[in-house]
PDB file of N, CA and C in Angstrom:
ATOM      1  N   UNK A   1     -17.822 115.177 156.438  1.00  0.00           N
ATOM      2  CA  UNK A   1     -18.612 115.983 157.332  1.00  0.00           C
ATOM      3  C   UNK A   1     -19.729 116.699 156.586  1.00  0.00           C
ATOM      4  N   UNK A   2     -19.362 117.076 154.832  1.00  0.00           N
ATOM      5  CA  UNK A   2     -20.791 117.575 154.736  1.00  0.00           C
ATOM      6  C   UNK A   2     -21.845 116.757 154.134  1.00  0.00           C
ATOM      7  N   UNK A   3     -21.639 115.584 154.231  1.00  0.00           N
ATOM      8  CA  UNK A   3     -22.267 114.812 154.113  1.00  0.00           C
ATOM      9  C   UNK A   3     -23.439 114.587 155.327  1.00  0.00           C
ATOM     10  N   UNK A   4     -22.899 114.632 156.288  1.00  0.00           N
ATOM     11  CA  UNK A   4     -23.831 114.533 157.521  1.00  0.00           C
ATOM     12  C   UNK A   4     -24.564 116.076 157.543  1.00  0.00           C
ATOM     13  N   UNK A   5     -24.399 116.899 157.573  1.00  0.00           N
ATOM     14  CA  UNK A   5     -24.720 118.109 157.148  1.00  0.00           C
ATOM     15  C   UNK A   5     -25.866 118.725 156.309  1.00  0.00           C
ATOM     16  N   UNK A   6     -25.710 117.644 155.521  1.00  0.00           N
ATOM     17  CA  UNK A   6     -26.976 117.925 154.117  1.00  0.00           C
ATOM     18  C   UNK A   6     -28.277 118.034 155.117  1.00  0.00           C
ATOM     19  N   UNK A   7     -28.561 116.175 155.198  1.00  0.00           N
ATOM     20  CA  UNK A   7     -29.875 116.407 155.918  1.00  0.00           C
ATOM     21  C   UNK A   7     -30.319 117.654 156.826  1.00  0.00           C
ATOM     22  N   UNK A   8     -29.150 118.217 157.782  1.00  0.00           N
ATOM     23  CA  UNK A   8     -29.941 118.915 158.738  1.00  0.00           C
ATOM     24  C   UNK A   8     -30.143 120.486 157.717  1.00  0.00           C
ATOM     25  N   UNK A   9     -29.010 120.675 157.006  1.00  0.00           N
ATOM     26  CA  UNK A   9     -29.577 121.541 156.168  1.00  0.00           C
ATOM     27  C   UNK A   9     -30.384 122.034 155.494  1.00  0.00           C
ATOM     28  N   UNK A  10     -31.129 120.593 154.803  1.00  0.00           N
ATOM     29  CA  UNK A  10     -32.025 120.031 153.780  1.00  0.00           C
ATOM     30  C   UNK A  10     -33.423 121.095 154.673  1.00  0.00           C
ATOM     31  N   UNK A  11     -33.418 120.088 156.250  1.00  0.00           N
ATOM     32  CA  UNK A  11     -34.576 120.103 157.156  1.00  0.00           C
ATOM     33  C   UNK A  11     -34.599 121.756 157.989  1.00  0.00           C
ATOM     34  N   UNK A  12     -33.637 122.506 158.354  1.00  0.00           N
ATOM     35  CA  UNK A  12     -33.982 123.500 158.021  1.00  0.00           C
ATOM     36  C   UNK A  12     -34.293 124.676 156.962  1.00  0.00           C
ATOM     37  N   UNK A  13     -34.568 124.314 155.816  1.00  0.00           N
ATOM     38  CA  UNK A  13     -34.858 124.697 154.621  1.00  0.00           C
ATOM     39  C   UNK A  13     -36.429 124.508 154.930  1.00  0.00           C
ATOM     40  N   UNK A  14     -36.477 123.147 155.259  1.00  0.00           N
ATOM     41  CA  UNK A  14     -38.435 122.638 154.942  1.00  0.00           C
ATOM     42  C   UNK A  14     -38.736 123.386 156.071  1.00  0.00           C
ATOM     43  N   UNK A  15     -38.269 123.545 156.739  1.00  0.00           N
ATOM     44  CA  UNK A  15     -39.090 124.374 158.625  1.00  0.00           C
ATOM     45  C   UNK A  15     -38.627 125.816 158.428  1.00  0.00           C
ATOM     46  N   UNK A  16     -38.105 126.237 157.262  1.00  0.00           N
ATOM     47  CA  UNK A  16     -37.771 127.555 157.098  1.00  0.00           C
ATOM     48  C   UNK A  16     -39.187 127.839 156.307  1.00  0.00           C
ATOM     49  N   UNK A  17     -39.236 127.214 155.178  1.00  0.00           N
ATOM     50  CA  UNK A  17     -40.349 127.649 154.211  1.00  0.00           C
ATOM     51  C   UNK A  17     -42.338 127.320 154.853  1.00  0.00           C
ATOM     52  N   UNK A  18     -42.401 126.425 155.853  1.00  0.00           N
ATOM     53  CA  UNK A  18     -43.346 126.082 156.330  1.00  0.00           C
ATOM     54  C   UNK A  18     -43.894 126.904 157.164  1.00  0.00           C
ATOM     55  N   UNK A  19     -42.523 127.541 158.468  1.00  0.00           N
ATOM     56  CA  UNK A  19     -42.834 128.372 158.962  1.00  0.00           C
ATOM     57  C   UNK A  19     -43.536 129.854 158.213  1.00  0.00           C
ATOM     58  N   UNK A  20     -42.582 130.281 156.984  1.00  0.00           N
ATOM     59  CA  UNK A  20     -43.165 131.041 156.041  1.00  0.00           C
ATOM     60  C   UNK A  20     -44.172 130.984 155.392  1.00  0.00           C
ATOM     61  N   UNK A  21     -45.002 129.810 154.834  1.00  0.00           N
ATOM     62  CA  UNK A  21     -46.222 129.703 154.741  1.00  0.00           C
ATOM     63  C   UNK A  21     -47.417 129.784 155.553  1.00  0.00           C
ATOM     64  N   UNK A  22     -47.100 129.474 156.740  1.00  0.00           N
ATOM     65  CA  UNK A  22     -48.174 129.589 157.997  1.00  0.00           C
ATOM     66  C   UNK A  22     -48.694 131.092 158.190  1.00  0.00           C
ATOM     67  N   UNK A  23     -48.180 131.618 158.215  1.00  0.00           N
ATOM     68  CA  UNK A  23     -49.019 133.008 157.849  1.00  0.00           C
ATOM     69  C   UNK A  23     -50.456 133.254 156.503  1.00  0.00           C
ATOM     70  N   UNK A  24     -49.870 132.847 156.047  1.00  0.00           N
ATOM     71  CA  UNK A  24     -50.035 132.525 154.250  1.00  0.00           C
ATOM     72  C   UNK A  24     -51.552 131.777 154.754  1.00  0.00           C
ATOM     73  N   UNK A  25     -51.778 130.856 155.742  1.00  0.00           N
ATOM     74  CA  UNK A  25     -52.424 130.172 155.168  1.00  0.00           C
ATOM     75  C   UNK A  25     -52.897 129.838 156.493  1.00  0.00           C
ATOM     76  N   UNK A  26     -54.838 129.469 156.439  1.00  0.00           N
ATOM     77  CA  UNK A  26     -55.479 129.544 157.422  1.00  0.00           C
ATOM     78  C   UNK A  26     -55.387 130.160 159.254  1.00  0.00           C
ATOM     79  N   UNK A  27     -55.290 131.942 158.724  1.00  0.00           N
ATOM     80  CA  UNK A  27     -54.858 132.616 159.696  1.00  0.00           C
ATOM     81  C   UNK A  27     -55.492 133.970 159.585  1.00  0.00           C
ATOM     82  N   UNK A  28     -57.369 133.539 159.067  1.00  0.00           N
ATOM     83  CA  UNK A  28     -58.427 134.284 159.197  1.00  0.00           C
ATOM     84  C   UNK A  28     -57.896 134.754 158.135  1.00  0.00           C
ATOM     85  N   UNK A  29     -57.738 134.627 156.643  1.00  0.00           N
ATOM     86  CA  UNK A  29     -56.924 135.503 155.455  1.00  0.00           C
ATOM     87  C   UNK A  29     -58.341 134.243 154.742  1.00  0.00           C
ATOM     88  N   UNK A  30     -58.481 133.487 154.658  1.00  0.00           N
ATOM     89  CA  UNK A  30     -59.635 132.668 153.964  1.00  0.00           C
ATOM     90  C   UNK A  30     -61.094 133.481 153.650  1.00  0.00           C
ATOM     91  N   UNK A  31     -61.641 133.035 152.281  1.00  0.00           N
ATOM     92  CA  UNK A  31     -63.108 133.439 153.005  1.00  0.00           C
ATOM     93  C   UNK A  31     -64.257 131.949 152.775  1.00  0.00           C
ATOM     94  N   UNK A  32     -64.907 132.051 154.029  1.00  0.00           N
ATOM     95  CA  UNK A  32     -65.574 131.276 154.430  1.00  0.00           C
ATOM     96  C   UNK A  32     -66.414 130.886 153.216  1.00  0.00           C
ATOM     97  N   UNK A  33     -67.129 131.668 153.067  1.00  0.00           N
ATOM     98  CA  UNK A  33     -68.385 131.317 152.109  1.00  0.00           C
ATOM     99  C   UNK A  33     -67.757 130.645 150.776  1.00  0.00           C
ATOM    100  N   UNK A  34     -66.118 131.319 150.191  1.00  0.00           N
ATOM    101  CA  UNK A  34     -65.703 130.295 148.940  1.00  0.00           C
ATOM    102  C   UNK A  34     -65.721 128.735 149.656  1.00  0.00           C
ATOM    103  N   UNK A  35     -64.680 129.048 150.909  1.00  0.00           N
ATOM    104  CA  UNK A  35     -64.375 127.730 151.164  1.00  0.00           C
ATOM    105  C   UNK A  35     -65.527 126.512 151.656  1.00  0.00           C
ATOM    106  N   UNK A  36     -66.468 127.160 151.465  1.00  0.00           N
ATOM    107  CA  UNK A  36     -67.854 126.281 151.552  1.00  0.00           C
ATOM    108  C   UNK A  36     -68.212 125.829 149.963  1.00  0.00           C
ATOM    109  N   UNK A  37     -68.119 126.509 149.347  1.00  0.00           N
ATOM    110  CA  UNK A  37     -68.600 126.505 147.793  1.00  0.00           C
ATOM    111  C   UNK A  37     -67.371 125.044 147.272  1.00  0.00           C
ATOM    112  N   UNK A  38     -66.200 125.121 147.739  1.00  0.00           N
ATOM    113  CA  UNK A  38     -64.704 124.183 147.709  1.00  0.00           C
ATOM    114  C   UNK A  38     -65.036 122.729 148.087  1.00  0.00           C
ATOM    115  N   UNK A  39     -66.028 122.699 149.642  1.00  0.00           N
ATOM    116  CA  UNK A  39     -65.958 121.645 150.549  1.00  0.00           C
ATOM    117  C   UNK A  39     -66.959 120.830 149.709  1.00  0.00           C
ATOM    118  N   UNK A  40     -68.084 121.644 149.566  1.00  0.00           N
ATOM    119  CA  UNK A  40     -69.156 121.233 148.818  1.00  0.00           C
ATOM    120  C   UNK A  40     -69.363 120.516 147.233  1.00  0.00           C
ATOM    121  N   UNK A  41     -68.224 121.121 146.568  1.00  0.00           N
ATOM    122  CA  UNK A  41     -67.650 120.544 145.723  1.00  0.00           C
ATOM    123  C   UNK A  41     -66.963 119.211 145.761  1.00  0.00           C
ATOM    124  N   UNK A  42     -65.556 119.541 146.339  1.00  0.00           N
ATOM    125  CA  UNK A  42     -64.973 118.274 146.957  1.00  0.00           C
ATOM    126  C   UNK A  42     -64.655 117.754 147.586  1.00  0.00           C
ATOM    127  N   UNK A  43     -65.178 118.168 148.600  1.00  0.00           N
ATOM    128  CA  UNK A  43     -64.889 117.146 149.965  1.00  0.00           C
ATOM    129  C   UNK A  43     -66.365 116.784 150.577  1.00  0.00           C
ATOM    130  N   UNK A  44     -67.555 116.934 150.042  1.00  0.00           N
ATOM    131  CA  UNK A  44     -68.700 116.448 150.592  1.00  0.00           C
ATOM    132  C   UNK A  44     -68.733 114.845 149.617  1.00  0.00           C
ATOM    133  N   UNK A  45     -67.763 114.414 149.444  1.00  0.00           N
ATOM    134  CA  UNK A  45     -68.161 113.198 148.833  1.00  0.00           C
ATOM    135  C   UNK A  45     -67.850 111.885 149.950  1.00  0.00           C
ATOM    136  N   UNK A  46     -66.904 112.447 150.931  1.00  0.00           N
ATOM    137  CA  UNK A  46     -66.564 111.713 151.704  1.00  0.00           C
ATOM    138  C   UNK A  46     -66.781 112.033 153.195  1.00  0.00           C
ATOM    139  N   UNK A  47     -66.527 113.537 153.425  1.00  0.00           N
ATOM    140  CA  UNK A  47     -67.013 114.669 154.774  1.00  0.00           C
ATOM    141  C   UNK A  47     -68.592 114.864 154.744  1.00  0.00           C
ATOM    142  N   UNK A  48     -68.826 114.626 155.777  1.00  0.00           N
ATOM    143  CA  UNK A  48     -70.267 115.813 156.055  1.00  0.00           C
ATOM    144  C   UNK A  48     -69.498 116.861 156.181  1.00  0.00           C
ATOM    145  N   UNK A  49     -69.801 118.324 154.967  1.00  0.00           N
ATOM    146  CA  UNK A  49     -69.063 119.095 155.073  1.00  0.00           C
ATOM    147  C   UNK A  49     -70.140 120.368 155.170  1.00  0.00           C
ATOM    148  N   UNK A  50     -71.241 119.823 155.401  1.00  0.00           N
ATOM    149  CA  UNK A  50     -72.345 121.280 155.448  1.00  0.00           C
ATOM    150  C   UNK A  50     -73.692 120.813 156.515  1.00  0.00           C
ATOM    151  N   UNK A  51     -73.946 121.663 157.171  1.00  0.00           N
ATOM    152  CA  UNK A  51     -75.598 121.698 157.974  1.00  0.00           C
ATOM    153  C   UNK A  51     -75.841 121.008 157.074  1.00  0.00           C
ATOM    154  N   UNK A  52     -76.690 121.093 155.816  1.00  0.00           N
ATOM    155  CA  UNK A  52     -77.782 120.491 155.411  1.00  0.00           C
ATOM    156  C   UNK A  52     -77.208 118.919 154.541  1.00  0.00           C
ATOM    157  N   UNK A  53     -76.360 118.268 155.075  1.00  0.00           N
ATOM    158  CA  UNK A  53     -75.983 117.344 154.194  1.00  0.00           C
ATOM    159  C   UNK A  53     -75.828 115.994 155.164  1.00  0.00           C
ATOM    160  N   UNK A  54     -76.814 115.479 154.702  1.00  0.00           N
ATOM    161  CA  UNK A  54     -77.147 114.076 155.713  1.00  0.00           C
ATOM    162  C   UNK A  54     -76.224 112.699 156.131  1.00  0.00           C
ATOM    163  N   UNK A  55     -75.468 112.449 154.566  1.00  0.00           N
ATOM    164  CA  UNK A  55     -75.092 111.196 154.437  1.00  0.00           C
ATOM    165  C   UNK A  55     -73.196 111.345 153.766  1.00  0.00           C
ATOM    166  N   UNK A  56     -72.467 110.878 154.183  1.00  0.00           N
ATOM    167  CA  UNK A  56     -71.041 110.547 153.618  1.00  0.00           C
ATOM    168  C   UNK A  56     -69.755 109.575 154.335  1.00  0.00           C
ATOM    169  N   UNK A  57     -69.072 109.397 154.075  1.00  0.00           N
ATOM    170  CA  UNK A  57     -68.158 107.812 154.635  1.00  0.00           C
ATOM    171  C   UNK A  57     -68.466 108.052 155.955  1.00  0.00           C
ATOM    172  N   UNK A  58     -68.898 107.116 156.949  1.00  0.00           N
ATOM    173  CA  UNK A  58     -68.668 106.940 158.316  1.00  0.00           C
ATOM    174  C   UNK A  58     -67.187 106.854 159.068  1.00  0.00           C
ATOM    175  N   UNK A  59     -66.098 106.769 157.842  1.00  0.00           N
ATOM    176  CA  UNK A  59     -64.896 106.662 158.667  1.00  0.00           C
ATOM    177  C   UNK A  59     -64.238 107.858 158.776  1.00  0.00           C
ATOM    178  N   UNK A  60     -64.643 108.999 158.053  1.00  0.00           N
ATOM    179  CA  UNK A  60     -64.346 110.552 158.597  1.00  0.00           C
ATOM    180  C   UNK A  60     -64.796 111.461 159.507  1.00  0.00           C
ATOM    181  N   UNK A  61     -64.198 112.449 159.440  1.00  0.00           N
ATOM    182  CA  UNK A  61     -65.150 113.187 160.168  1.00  0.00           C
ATOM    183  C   UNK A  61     -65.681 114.231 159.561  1.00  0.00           C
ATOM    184  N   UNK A  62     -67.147 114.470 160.102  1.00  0.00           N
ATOM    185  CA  UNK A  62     -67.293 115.824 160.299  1.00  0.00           C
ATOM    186  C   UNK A  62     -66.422 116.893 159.872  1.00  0.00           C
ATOM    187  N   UNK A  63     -67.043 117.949 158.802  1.00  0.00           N
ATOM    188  CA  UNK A  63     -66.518 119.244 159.197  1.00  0.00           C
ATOM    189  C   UNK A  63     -66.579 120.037 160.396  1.00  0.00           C
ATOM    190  N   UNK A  64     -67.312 120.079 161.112  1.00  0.00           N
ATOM    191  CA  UNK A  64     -68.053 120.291 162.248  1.00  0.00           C
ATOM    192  C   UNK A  64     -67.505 119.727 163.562  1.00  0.00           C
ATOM    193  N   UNK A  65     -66.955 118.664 163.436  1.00  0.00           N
ATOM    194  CA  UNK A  65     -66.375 118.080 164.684  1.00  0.00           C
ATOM    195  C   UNK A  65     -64.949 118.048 164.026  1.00  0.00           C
ATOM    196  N   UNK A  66     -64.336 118.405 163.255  1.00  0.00           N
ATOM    197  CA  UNK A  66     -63.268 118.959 163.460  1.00  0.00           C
ATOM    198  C   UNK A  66     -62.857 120.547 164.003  1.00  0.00           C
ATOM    199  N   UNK A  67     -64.028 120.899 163.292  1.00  0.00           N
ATOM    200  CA  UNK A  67     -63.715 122.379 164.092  1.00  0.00           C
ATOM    201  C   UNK A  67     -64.123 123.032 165.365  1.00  0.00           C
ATOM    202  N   UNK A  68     -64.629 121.776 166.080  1.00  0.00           N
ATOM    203  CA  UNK A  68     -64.884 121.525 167.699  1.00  0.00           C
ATOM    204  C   UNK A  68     -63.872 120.940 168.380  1.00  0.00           C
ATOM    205  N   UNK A  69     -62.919 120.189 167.940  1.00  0.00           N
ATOM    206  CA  UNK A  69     -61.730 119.818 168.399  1.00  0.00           C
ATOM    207  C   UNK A  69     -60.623 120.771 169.021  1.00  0.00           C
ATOM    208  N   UNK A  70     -60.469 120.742 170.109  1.00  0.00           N
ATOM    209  CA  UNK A  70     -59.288 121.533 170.567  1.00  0.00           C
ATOM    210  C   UNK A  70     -58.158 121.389 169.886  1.00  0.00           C
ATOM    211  N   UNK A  71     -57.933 120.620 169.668  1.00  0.00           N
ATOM    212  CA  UNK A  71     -56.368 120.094 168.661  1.00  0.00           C
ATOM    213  C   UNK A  71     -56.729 120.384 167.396  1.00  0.00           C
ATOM    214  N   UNK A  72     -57.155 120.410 167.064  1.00  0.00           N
ATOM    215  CA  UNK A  72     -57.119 121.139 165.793  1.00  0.00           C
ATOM    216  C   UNK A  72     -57.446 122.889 165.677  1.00  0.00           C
ATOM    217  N   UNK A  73     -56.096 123.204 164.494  1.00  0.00           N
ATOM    218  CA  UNK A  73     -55.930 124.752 164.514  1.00  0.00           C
ATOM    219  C   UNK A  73     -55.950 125.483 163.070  1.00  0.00           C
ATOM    220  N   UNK A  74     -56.007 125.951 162.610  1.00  0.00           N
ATOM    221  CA  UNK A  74     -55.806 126.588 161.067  1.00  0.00           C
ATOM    222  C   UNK A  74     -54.495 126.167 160.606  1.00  0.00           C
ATOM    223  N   UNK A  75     -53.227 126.282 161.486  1.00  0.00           N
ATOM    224  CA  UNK A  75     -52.449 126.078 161.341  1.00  0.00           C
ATOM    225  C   UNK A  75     -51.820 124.638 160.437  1.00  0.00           C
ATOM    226  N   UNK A  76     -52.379 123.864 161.875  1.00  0.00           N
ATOM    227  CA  UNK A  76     -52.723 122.046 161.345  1.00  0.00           C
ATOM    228  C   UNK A  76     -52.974 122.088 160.423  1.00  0.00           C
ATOM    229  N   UNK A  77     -54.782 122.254 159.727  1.00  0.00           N
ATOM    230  CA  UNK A  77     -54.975 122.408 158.847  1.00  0.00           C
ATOM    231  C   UNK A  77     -54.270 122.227 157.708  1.00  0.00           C
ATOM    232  N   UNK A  78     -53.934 123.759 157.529  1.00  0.00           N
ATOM    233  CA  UNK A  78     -52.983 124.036 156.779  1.00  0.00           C
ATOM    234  C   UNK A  78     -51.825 122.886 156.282  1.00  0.00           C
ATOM    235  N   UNK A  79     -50.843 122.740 157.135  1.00  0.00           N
ATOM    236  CA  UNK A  79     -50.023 121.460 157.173  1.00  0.00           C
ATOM    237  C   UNK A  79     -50.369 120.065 156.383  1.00  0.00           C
ATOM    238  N   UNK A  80     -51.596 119.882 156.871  1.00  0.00           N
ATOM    239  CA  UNK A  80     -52.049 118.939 156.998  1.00  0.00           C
ATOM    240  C   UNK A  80     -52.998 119.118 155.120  1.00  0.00           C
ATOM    241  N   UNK A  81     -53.723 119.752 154.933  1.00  0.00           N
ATOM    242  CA  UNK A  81     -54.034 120.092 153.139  1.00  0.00           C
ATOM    243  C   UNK A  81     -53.231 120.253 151.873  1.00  0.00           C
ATOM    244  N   UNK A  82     -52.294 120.693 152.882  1.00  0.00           N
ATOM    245  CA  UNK A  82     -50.903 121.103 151.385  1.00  0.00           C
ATOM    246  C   UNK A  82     -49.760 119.657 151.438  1.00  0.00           C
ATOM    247  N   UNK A  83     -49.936 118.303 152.687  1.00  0.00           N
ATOM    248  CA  UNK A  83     -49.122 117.176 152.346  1.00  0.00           C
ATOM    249  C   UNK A  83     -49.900 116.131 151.761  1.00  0.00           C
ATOM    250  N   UNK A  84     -49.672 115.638 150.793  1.00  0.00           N
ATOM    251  CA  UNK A  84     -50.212 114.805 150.053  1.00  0.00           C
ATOM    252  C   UNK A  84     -50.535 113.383 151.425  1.00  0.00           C
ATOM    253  N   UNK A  85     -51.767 112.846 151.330  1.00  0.00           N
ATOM    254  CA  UNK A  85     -51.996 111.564 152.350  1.00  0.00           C
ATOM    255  C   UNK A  85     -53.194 111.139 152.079  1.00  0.00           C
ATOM    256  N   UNK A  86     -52.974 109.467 151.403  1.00  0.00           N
ATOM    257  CA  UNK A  86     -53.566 108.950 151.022  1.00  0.00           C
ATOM    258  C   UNK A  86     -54.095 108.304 152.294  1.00  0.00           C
ATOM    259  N   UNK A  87     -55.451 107.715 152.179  1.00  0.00           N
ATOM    260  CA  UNK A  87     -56.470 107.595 150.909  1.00  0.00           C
ATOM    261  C   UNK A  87     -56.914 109.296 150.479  1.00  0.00           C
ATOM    262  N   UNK A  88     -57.153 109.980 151.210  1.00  0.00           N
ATOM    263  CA  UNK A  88     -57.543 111.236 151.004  1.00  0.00           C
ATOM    264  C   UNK A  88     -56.837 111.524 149.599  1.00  0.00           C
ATOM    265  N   UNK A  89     -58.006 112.298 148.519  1.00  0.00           N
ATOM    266  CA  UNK A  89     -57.032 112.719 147.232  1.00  0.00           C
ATOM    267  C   UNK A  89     -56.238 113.847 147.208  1.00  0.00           C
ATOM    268  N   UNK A  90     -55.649 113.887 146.208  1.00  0.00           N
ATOM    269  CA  UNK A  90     -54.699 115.202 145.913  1.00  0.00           C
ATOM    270  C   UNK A  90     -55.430 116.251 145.424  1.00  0.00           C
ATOM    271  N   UNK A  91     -56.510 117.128 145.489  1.00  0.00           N
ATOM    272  CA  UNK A  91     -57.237 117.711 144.897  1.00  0.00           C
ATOM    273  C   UNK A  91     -56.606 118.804 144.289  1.00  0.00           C
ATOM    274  N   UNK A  92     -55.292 119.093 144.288  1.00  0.00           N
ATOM    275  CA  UNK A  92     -54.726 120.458 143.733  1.00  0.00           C
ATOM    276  C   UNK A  92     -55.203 121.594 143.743  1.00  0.00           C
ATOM    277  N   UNK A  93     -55.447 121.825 144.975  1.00  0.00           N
ATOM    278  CA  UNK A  93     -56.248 123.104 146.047  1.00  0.00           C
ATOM    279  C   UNK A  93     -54.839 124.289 145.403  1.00  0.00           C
ATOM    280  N   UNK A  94     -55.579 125.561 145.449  1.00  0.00           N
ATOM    281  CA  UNK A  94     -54.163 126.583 145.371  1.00  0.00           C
ATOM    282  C   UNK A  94     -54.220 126.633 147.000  1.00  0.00           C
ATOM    283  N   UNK A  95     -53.322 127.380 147.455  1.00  0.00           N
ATOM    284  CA  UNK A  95     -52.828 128.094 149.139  1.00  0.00           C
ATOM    285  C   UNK A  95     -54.273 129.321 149.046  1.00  0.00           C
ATOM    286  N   UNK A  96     -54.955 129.882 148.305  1.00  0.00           N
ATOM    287  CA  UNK A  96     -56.033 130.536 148.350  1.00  0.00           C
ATOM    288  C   UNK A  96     -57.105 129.838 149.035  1.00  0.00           C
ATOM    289  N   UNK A  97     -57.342 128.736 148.222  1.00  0.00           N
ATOM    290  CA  UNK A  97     -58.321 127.864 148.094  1.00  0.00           C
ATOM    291  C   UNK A  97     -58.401 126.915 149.643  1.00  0.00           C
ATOM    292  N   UNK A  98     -57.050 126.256 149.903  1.00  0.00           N
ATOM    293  CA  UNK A  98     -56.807 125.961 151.121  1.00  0.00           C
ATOM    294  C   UNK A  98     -57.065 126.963 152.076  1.00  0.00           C
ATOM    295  N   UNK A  99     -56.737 128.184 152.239  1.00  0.00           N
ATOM    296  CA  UNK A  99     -57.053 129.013 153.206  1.00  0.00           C
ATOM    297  C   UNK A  99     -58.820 129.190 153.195  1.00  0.00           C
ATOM    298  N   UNK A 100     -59.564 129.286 151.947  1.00  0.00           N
ATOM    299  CA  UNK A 100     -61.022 129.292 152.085  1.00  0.00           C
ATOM    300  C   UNK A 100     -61.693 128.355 152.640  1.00  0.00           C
ATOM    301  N   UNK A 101     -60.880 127.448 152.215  1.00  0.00           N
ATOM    302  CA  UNK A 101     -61.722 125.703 153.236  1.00  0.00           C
ATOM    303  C   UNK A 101     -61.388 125.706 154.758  1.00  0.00           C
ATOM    304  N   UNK A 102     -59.963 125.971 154.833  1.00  0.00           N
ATOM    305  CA  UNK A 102     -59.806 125.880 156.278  1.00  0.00           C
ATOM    306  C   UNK A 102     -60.590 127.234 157.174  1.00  0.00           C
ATOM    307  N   UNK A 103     -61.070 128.295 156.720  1.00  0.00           N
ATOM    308  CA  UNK A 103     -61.777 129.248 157.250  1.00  0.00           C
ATOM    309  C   UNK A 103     -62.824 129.144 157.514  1.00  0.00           C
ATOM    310  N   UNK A 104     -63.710 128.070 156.274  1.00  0.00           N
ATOM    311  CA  UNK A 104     -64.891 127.699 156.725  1.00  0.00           C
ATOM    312  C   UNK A 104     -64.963 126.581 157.414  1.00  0.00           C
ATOM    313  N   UNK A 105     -64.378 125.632 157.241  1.00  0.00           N
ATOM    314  CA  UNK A 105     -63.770 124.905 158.511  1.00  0.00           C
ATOM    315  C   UNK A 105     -63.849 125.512 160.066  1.00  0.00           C
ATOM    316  N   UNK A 106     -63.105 125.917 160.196  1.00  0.00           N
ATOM    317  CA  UNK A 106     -63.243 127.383 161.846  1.00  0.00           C
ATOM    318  C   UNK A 106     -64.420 127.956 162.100  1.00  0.00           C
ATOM    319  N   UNK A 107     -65.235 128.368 160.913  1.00  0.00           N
ATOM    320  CA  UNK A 107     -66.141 128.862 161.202  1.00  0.00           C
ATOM    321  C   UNK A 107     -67.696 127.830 161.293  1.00  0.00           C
ATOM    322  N   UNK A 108     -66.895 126.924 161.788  1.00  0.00           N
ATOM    323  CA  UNK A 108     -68.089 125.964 162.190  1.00  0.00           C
ATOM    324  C   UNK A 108     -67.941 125.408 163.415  1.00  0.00           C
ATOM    325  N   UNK A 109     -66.983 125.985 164.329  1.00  0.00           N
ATOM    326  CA  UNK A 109     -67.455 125.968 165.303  1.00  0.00           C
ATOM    327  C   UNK A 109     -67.800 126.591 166.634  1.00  0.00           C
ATOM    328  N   UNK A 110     -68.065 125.570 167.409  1.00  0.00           N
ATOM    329  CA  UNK A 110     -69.225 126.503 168.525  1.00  0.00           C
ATOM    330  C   UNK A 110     -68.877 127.226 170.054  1.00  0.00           C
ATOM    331  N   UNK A 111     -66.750 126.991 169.843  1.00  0.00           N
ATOM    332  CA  UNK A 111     -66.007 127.133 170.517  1.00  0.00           C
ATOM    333  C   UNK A 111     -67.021 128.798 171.302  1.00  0.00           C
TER     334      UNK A 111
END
């Protein structure tokens, strides 16, 4: 029996600590202007990640039209920066750094 046990144990552990990070992280605690200085760095190689930046992969999106998306939340975000998923790289963002991107992220759009 505790064999069957582990897993659900295991999995409230990960939804214990996730939930605990979500605060932590893209929940207006970012600041915009680093997380522009971040995008611009590394993620304009593949994102249009700024007004003034013309050209990058056609199979992404937008910074900008992600943060026009109803479905998408800081939260997501969040989730979604700190799990490793390829092709996208591992850039070894801190939870600071993630919160600055995902802020300026939000703050691009026109909601």
């Amino acid at each position: 029996m505790a064999r069957r046990s582990a897993p659900l144990l295991t999995a409230a552990v990960l939804a214990g600590l996730f939930a605990a990070s979500g605060p932590a992280l893209g929940q207006g605690t970012g600041d915009p202007a680093a997380g522009e200085r971040i995008a611009r760095t590394w993620c304009a190689n593949c994102h249009v990640a700024s007004a003034d930046q013309t050209t990058a992969s056609p199979d992404v999106p937008t910074f900008k039209s992600l943060a026009e998306r109803e479905d998408v939340t800081a939260d997501g975000l969040s989730v979604f920066l700190v799990t490793p998923h390829p092709p996208m790289p591992d850039m070894h963002l801190t939870r600071d750094e993630i919160a600055d991107v995902i802020a300026y992220i939000m703050s691009l759009a026109d909601k």
